[in-house]
mmCIF file of C-alpha atoms in Angstrom:
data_model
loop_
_atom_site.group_PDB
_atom_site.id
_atom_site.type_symbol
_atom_site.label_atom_id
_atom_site.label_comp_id
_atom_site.label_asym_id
_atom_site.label_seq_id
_atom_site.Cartn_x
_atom_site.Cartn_y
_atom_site.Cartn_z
ATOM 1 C CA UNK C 118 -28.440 22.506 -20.568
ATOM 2 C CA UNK C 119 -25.271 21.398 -22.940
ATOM 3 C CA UNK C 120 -24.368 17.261 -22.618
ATOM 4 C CA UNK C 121 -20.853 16.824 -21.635
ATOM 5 C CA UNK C 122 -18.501 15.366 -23.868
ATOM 6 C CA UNK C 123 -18.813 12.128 -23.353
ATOM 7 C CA UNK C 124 -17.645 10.731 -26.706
ATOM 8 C CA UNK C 125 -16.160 13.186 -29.149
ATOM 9 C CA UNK C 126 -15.338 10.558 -31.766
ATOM 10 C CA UNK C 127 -19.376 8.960 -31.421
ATOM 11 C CA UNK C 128 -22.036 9.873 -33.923
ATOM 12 C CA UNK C 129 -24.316 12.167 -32.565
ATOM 13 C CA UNK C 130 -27.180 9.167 -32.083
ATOM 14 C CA UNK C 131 -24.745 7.189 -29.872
ATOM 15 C CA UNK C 132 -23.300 10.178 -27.984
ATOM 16 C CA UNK C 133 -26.656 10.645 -26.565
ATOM 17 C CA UNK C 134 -27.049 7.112 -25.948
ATOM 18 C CA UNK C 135 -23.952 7.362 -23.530
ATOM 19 C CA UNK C 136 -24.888 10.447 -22.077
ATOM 20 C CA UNK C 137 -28.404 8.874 -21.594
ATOM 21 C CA UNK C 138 -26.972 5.461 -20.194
ATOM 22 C CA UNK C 139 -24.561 7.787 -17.528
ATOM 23 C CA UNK C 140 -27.787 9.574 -16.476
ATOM 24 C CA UNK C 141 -29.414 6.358 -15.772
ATOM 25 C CA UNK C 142 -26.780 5.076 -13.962
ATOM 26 C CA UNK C 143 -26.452 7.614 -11.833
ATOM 27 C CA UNK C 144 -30.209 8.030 -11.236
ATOM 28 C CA UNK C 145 -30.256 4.070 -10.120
ATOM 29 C CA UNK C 146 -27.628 4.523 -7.799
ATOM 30 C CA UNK C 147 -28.892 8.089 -6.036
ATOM 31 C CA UNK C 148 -32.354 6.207 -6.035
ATOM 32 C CA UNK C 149 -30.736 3.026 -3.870
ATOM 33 C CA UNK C 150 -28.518 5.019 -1.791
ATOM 34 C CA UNK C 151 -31.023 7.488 -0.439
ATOM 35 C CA UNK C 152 -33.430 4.847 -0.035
ATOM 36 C CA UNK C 153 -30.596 3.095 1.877
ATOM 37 C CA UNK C 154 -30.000 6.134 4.145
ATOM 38 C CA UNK C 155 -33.237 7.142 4.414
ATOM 39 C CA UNK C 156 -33.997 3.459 5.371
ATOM 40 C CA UNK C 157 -31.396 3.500 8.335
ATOM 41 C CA UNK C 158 -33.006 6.896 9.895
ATOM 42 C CA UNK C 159 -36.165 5.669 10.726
ATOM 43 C CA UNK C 160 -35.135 2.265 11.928
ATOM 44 C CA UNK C 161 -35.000 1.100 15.391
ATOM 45 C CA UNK C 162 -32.137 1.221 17.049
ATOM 46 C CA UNK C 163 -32.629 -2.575 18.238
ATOM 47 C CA UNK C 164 -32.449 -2.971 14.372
ATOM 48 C CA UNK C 165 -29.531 -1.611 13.787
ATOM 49 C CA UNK C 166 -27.487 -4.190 12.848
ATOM 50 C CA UNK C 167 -29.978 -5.787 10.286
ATOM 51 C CA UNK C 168 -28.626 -2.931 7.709
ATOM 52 C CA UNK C 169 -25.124 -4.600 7.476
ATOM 53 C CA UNK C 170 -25.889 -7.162 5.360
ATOM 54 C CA UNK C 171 -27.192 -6.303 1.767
ATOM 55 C CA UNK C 172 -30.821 -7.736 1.591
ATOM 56 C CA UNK C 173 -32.245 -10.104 -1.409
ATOM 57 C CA UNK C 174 -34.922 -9.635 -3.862
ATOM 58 C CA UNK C 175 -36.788 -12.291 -1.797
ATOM 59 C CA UNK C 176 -36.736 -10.539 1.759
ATOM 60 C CA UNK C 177 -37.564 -7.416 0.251
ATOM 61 C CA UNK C 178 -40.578 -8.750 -1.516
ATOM 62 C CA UNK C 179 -41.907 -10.862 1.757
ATOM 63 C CA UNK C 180 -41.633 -7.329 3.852
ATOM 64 C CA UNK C 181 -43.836 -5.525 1.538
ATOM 65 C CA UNK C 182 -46.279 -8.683 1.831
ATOM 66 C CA UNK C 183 -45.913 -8.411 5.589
ATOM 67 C CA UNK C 184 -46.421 -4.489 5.520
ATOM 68 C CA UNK C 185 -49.425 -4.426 2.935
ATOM 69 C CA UNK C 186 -51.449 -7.110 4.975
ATOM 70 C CA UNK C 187 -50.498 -5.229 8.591
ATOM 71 C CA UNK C 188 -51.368 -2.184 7.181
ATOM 72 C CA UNK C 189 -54.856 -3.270 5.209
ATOM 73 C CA UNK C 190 -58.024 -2.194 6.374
ATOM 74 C CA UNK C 191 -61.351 -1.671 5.499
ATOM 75 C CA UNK C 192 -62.135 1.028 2.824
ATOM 76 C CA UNK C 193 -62.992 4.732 4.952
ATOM 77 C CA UNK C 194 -65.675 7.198 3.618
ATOM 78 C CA UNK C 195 -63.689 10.538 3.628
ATOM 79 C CA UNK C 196 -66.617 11.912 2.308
ATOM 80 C CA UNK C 197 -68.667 11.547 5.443
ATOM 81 C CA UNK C 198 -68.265 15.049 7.489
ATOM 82 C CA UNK C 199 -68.288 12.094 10.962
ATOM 83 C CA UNK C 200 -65.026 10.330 9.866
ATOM 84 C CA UNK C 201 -63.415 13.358 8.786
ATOM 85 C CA UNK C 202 -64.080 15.211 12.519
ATOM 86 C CA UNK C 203 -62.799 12.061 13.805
ATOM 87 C CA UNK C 204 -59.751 11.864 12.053
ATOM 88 C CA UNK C 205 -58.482 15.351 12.786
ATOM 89 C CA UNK C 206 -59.796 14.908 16.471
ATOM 90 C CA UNK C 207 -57.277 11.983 16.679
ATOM 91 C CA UNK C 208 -53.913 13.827 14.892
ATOM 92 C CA UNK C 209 -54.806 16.602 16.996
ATOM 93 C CA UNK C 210 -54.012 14.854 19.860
ATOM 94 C CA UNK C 211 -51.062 12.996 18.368
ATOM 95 C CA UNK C 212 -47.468 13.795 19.398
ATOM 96 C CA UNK C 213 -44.455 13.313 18.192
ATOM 97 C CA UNK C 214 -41.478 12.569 19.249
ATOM 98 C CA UNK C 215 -38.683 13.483 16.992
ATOM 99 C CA UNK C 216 -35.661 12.274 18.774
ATOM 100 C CA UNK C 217 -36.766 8.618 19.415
ATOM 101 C CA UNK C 218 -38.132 8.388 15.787
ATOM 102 C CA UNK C 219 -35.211 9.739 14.107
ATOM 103 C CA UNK C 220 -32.123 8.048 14.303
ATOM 104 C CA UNK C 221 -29.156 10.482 13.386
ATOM 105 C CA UNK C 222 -26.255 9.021 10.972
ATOM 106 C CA UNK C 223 -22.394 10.891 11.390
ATOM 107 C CA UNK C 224 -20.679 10.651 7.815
ATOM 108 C CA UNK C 225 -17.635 8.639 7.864
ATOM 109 C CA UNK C 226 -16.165 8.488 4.414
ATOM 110 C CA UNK C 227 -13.923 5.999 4.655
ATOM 111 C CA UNK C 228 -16.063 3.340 5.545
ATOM 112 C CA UNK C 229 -17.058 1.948 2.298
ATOM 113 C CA UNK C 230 -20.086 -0.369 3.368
ATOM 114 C CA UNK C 231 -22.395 2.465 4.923
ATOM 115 C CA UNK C 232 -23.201 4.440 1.821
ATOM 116 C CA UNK C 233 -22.134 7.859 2.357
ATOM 117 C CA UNK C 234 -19.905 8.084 -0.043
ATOM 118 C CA UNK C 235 -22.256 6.542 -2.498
ATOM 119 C CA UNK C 236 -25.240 8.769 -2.425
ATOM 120 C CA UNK C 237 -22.636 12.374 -2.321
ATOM 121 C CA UNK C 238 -21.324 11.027 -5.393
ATOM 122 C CA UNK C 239 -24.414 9.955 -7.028
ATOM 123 C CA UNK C 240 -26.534 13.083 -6.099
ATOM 124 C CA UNK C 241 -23.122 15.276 -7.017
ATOM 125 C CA UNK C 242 -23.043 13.345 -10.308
ATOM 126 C CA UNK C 243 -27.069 14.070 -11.626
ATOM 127 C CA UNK C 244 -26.082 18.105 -10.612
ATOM 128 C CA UNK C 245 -22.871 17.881 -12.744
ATOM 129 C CA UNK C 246 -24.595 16.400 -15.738
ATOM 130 C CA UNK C 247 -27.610 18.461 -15.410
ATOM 131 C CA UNK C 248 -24.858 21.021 -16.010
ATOM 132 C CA UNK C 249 -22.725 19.400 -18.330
ATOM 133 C CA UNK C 250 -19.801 18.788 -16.095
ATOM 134 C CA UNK C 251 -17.937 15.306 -16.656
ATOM 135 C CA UNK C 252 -18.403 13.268 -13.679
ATOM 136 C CA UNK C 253 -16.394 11.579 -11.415
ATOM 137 C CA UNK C 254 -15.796 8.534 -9.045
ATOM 138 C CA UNK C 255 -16.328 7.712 -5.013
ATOM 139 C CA UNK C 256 -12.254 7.774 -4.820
ATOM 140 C CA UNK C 257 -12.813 11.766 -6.025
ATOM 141 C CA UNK C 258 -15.526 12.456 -4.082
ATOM 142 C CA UNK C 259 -13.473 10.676 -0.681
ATOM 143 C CA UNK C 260 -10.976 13.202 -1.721
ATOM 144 C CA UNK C 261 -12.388 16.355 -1.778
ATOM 145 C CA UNK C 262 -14.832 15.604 1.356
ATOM 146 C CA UNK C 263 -11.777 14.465 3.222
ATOM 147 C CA UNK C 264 -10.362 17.666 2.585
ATOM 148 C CA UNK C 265 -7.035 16.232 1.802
ATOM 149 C CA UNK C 266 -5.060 19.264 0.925
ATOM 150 C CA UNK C 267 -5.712 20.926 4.779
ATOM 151 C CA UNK C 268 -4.430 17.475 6.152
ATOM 152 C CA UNK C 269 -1.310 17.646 3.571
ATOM 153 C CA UNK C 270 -0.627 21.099 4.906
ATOM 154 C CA UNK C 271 -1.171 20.173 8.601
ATOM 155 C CA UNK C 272 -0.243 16.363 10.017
ATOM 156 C CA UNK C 273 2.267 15.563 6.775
ATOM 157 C CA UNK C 274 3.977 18.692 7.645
ATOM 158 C CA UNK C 275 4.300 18.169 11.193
ATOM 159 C CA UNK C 276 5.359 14.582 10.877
ATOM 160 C CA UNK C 277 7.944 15.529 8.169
ATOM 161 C CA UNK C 278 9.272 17.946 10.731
ATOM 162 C CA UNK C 279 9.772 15.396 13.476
ATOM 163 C CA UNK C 280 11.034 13.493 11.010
ATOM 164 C CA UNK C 281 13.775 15.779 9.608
ATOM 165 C CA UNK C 282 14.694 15.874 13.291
ATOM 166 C CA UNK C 283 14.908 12.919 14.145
ATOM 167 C CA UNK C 284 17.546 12.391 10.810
ATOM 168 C CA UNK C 285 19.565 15.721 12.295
ATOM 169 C CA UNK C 286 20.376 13.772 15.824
ATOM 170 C CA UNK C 287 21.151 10.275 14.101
ATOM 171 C CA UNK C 288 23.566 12.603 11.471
ATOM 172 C CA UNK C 289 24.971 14.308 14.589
ATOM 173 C CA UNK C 290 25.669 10.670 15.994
ATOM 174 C CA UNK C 291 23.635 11.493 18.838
ATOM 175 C CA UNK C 292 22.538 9.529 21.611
ATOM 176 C CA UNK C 293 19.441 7.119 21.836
ATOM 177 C CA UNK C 294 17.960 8.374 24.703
ATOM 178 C CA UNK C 295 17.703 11.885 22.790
ATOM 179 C CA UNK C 296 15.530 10.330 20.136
ATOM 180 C CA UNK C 297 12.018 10.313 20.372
ATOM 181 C CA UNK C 298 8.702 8.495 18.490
ATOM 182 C CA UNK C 299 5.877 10.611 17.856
ATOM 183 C CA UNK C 300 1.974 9.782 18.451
ATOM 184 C CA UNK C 301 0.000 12.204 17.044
ATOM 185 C CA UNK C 302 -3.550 12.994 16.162
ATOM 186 C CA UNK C 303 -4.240 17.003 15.176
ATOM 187 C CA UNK C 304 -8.361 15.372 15.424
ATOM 188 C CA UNK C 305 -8.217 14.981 19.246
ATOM 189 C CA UNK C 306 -5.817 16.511 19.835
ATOM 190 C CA UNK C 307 -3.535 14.334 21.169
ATOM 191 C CA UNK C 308 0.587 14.388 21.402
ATOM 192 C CA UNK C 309 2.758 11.925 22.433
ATOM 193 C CA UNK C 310 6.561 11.543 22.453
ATOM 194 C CA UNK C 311 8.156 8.067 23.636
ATOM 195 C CA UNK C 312 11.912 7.030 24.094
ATOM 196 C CA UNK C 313 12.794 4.245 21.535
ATOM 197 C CA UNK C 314 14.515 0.911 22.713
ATOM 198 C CA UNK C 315 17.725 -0.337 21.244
ATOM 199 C CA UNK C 316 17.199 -2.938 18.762
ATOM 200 C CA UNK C 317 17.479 -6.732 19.522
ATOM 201 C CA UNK C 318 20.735 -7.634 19.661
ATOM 202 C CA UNK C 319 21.594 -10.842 17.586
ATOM 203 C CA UNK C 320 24.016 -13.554 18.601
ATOM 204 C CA UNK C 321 26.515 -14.234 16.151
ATOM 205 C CA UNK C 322 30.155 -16.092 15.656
ATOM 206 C CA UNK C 323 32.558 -16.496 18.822
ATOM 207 C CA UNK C 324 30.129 -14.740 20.788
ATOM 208 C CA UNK C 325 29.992 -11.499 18.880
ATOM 209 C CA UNK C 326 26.394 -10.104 18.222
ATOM 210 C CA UNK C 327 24.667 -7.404 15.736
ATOM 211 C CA UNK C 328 21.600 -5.993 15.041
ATOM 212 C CA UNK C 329 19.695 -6.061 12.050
ATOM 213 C CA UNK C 330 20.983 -2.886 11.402
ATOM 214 C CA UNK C 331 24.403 -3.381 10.724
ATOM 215 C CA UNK C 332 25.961 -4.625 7.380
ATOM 216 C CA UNK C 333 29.388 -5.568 6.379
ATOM 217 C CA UNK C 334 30.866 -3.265 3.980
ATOM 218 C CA UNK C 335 33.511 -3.959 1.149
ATOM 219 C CA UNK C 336 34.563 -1.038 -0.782
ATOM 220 C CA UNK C 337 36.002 -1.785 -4.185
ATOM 221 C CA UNK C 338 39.462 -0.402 -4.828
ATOM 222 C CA UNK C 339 40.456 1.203 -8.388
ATOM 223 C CA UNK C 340 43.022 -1.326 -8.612
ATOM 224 C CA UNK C 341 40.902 -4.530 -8.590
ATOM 225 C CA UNK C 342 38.194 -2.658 -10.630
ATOM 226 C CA UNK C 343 40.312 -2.412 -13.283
ATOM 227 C CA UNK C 344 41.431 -6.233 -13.182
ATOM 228 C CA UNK C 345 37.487 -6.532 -13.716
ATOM 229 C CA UNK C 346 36.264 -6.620 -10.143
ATOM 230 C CA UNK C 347 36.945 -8.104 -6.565
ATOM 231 C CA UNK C 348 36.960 -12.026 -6.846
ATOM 232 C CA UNK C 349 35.234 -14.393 -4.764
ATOM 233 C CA UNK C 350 38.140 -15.236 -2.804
ATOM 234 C CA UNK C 351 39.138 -11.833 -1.822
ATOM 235 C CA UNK C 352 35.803 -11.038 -0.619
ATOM 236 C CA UNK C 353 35.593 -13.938 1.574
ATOM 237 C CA UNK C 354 39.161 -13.456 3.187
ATOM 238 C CA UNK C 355 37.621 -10.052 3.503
ATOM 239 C CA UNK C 356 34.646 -11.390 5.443
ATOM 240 C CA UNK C 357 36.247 -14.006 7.624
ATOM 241 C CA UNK C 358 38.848 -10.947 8.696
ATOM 242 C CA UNK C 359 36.022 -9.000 10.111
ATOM 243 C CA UNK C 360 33.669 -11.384 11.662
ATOM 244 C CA UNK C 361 36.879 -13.991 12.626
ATOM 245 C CA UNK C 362 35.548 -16.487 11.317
ATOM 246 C CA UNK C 363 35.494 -18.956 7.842
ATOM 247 C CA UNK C 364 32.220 -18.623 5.662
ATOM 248 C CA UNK C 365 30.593 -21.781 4.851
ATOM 249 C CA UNK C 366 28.076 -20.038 2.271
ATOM 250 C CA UNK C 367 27.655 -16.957 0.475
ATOM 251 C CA UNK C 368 24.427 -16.130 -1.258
ATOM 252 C CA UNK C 369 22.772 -13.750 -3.090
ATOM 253 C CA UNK C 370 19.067 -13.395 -3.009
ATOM 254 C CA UNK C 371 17.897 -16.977 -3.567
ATOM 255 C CA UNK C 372 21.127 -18.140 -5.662
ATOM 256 C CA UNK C 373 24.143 -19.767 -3.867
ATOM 257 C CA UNK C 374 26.835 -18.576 -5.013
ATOM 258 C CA UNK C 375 29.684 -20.414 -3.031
ATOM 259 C CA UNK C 376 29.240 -23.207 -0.361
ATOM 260 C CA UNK C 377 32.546 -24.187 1.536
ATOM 261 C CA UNK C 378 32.041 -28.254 0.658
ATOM 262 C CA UNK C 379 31.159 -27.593 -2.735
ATOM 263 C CA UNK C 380 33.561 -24.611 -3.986
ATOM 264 C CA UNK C 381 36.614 -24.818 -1.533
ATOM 265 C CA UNK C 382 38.966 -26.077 -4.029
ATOM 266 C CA UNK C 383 38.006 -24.956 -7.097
ATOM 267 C CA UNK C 384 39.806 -22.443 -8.267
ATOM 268 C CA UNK C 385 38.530 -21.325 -11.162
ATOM 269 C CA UNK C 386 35.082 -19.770 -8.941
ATOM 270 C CA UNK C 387 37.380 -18.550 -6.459
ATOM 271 C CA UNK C 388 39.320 -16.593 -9.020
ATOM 272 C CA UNK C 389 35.979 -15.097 -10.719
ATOM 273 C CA UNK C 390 34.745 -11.532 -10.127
ATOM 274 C CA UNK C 391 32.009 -10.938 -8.016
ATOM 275 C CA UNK C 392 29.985 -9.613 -10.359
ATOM 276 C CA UNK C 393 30.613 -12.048 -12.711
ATOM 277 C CA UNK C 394 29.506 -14.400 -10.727
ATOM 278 C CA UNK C 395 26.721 -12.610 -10.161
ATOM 279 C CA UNK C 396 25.139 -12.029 -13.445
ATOM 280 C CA UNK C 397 25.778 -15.820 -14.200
ATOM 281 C CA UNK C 398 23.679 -16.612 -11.514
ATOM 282 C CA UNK C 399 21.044 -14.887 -12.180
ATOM 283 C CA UNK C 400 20.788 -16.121 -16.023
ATOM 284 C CA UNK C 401 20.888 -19.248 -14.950
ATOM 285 C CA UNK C 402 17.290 -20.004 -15.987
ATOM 286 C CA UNK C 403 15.572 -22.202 -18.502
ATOM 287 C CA UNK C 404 15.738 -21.578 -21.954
ATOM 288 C CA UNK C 405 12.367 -20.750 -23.901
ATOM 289 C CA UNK C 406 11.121 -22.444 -26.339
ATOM 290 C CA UNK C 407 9.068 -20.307 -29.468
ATOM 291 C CA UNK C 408 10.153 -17.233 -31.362
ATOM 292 C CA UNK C 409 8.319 -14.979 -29.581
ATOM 293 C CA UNK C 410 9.064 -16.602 -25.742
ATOM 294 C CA UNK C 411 13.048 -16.772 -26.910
ATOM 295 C CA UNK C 412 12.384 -13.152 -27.695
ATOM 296 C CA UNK C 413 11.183 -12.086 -24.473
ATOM 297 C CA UNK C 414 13.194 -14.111 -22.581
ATOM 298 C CA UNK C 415 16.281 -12.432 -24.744
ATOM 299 C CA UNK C 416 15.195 -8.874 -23.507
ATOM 300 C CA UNK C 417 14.431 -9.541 -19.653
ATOM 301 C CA UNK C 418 17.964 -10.859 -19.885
ATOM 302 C CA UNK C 419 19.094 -7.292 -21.169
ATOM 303 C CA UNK C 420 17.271 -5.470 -18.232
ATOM 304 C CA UNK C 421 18.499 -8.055 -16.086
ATOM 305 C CA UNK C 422 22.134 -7.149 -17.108
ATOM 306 C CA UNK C 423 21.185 -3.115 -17.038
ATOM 307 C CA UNK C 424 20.125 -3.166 -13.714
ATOM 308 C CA UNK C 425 22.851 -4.846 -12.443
ATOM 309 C CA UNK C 426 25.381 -2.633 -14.351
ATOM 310 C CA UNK C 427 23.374 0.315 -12.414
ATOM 311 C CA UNK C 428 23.983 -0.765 -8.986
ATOM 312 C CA UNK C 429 26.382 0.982 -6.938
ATOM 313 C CA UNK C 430 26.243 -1.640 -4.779
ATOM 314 C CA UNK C 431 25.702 -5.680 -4.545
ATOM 315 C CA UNK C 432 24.153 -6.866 -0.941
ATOM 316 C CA UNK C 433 25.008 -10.512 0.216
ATOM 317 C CA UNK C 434 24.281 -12.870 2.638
ATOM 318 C CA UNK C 435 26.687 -15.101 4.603
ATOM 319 C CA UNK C 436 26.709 -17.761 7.195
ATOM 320 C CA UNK C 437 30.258 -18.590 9.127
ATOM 321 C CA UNK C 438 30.948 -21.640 11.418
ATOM 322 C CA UNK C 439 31.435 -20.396 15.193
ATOM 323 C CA UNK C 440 34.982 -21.986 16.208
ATOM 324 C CA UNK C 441 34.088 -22.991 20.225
ATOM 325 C CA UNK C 442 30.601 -24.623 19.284
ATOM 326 C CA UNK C 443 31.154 -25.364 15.360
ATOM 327 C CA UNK C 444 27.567 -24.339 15.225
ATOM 328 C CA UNK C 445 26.616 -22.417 11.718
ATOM 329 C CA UNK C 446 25.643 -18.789 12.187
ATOM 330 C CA UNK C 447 24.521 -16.007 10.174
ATOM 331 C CA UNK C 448 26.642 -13.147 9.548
ATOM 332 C CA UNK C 449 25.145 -9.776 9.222
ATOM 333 C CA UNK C 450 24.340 -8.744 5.866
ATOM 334 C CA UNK C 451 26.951 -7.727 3.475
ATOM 335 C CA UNK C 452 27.073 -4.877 1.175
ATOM 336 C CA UNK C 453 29.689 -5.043 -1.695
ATOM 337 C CA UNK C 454 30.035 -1.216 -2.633
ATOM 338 C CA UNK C 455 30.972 -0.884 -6.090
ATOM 339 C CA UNK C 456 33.957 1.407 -7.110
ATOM 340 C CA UNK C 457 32.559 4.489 -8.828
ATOM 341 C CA UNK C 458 34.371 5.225 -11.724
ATOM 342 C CA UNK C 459 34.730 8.992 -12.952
ATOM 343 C CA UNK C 460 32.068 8.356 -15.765
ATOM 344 C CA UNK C 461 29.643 7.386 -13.994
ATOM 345 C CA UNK C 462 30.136 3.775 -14.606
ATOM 346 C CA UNK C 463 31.253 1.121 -11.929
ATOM 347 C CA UNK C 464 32.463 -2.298 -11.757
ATOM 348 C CA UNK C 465 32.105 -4.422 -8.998
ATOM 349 C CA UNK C 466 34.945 -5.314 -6.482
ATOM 350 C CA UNK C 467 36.223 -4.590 -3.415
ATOM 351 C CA UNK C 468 38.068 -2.288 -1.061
ATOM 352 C CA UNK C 469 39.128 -2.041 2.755
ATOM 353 C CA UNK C 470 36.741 -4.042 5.169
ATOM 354 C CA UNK C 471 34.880 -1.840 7.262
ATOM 355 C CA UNK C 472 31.852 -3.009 10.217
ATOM 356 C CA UNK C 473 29.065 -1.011 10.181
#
């Protein structure tokens, strides 16, 4: 039978040193995981959970001690016509009983340490090369004995569905007690649709509270786009006016961007652009040292600057003072919606004020 391609670009010599080292391979591993399988048939069922573990050289060698001396006996004539008639009298009369002997296995492929998988893919594997077919992986084998494209067509679809929905009441603004989560399982089968419940509410400033589903948003007007983008202080004064209270700190990501007993009076970050800002912030790191680390360093700096040119919008987090109890509490997140320019490029800045 033809030898699959293993190496195309090979000399003839080591392409069939290759194709001869797969072979092996795959003969080693068929050999271990039927012995393996075969192993946990006959087993006790008392013993069952001595196959878990992977044994060493060293028990292996001290059973077959153990089960060459047990089994040792003195040589038998099979010659003599007396022991023969003996022998047969005695199987004669034997019985067996299959269904304590035999202990039966279920496949489960995606249980890794039991083997399965190992020995379809190993005894698949010898048939494809015997054949000349390229073989292939457990991951493969998983696949196609999982018969994934029947599950694709079958639960993903049905869950999709629920999904899609589900996205057609919360479009419609419809009420929570029409929405539902699914528990499903086609294998049982087994169906069950639940009522969700509201998310946690959140205490915030002057009593107010929010979920962690709601965000500020600042839409960026054409006007201070083309100045080069909302500043600081206009996106504060924005802030404060919806959640009625001052900001003591605006961040974004792990960089502090403005801190009320740092930044209050200086004028020349409360006049910057957002965005601005922004970007300086984030190339705030150490300079490399080295041709080749100031060169790398010099183009993560250019995606850095890419990405954030890309954004349609900049997220933020804030924390505000509470006037009755002067305690410091988190706002809900704020999203800085960038104003979309009819080129397809945006600056950031800032609109209206609006509470999601």
């Amino acid at each position: 039978r033809r030898q699959p391609k293993v190496a195309f670009y090979c000399s003839k010599v080591e392409e069939d040193n290759l194709f001869q080292q797969a072979v092996n391979e795959q003969i080693v591993n068929f050999v271990q995981s039927a012995a393996r399988l075969r192993m946990e048939t006959y087993i006790p069922q008392k013993l069952s959970a001595c196959h878990e573990t992977k044994p060493t050289k060293t028990a292996v060698l001290e059973a077959l001690e153990q089960f060459e001396s047990a089994s040792s006996t003195e040589d038998i004539d099979v010659t003599d016509s007396n022991t023969m008639s003996q022998i047969m009298t005695s199987l004669e009369g034997t019985v067996f009983d299959i269904e304590t002997m035999l202990n039966p296995v279920e496949f489960e492929k995606d249980d890794e340490s039991n083997g399965h998988v190992s020995f379809i893919t190993a005894a698949s594997n010898l048939r494809a090369l015997s054949y000349g077919i390229n073989p292939v992986d457990e991951m493969e084998t998983r696949r196609i004995a999982g018969r994934i494209v029947p599950a694709m067509i079958t639960t993903t679809a049905l869950v999709s569905a629920l999904s899609s929905l589900e996205l057609l009441k919360l479009v419609q603004s419809a009420p929570l007690r029409t929405h539902r989560n699914a528990f499903i399982n086609l294998a049982l089968p087994f169906f069950a649709l639940t009522s969700p419940l509201p998310a946690e509410e959140i205490v915030g400033v002057n009593g107010k509270t929010h979920t962690i589903w709601d965000k500020i948003l600042v839409k960026e007007k054409k006007k201070a786009a083309n100045m080069g983008g909302i500043t600081v202080k206009q996106l504060l004064r924005k802030v404060e006016k919806s959640s009625g209270a001052p900001v003591s700190s605006l961040s974004y990501g792990p960089y502090l961007l403005y801190a009320n007993f740092l930044h209050e009076d200086d004028d020349e970050l409360m006049g910057k652009p957002v965005a601005a800002l922004v970007l300086e912030a984030c190339l705030s790191g150490d300079e490399m040292c080295g041709s080749e680390s100031e060169e790398l360093y010099k183009q993560d700096q250019e995606e850095l600057v890419e990405d954030l040119e890309k954004k349609m919008f900049l997220d933020f987090m804030a924390v505000a003072e509470d006037e009755e109890s002067g305690e410091e509490l988190e706002l809900p997140p704020i999203r800085l919606i960038k104003y979309a320019r009819k080129n397809g490029q945006s600056l950031s800045s800032g609109k209206g004020l609006e509470a999601a």
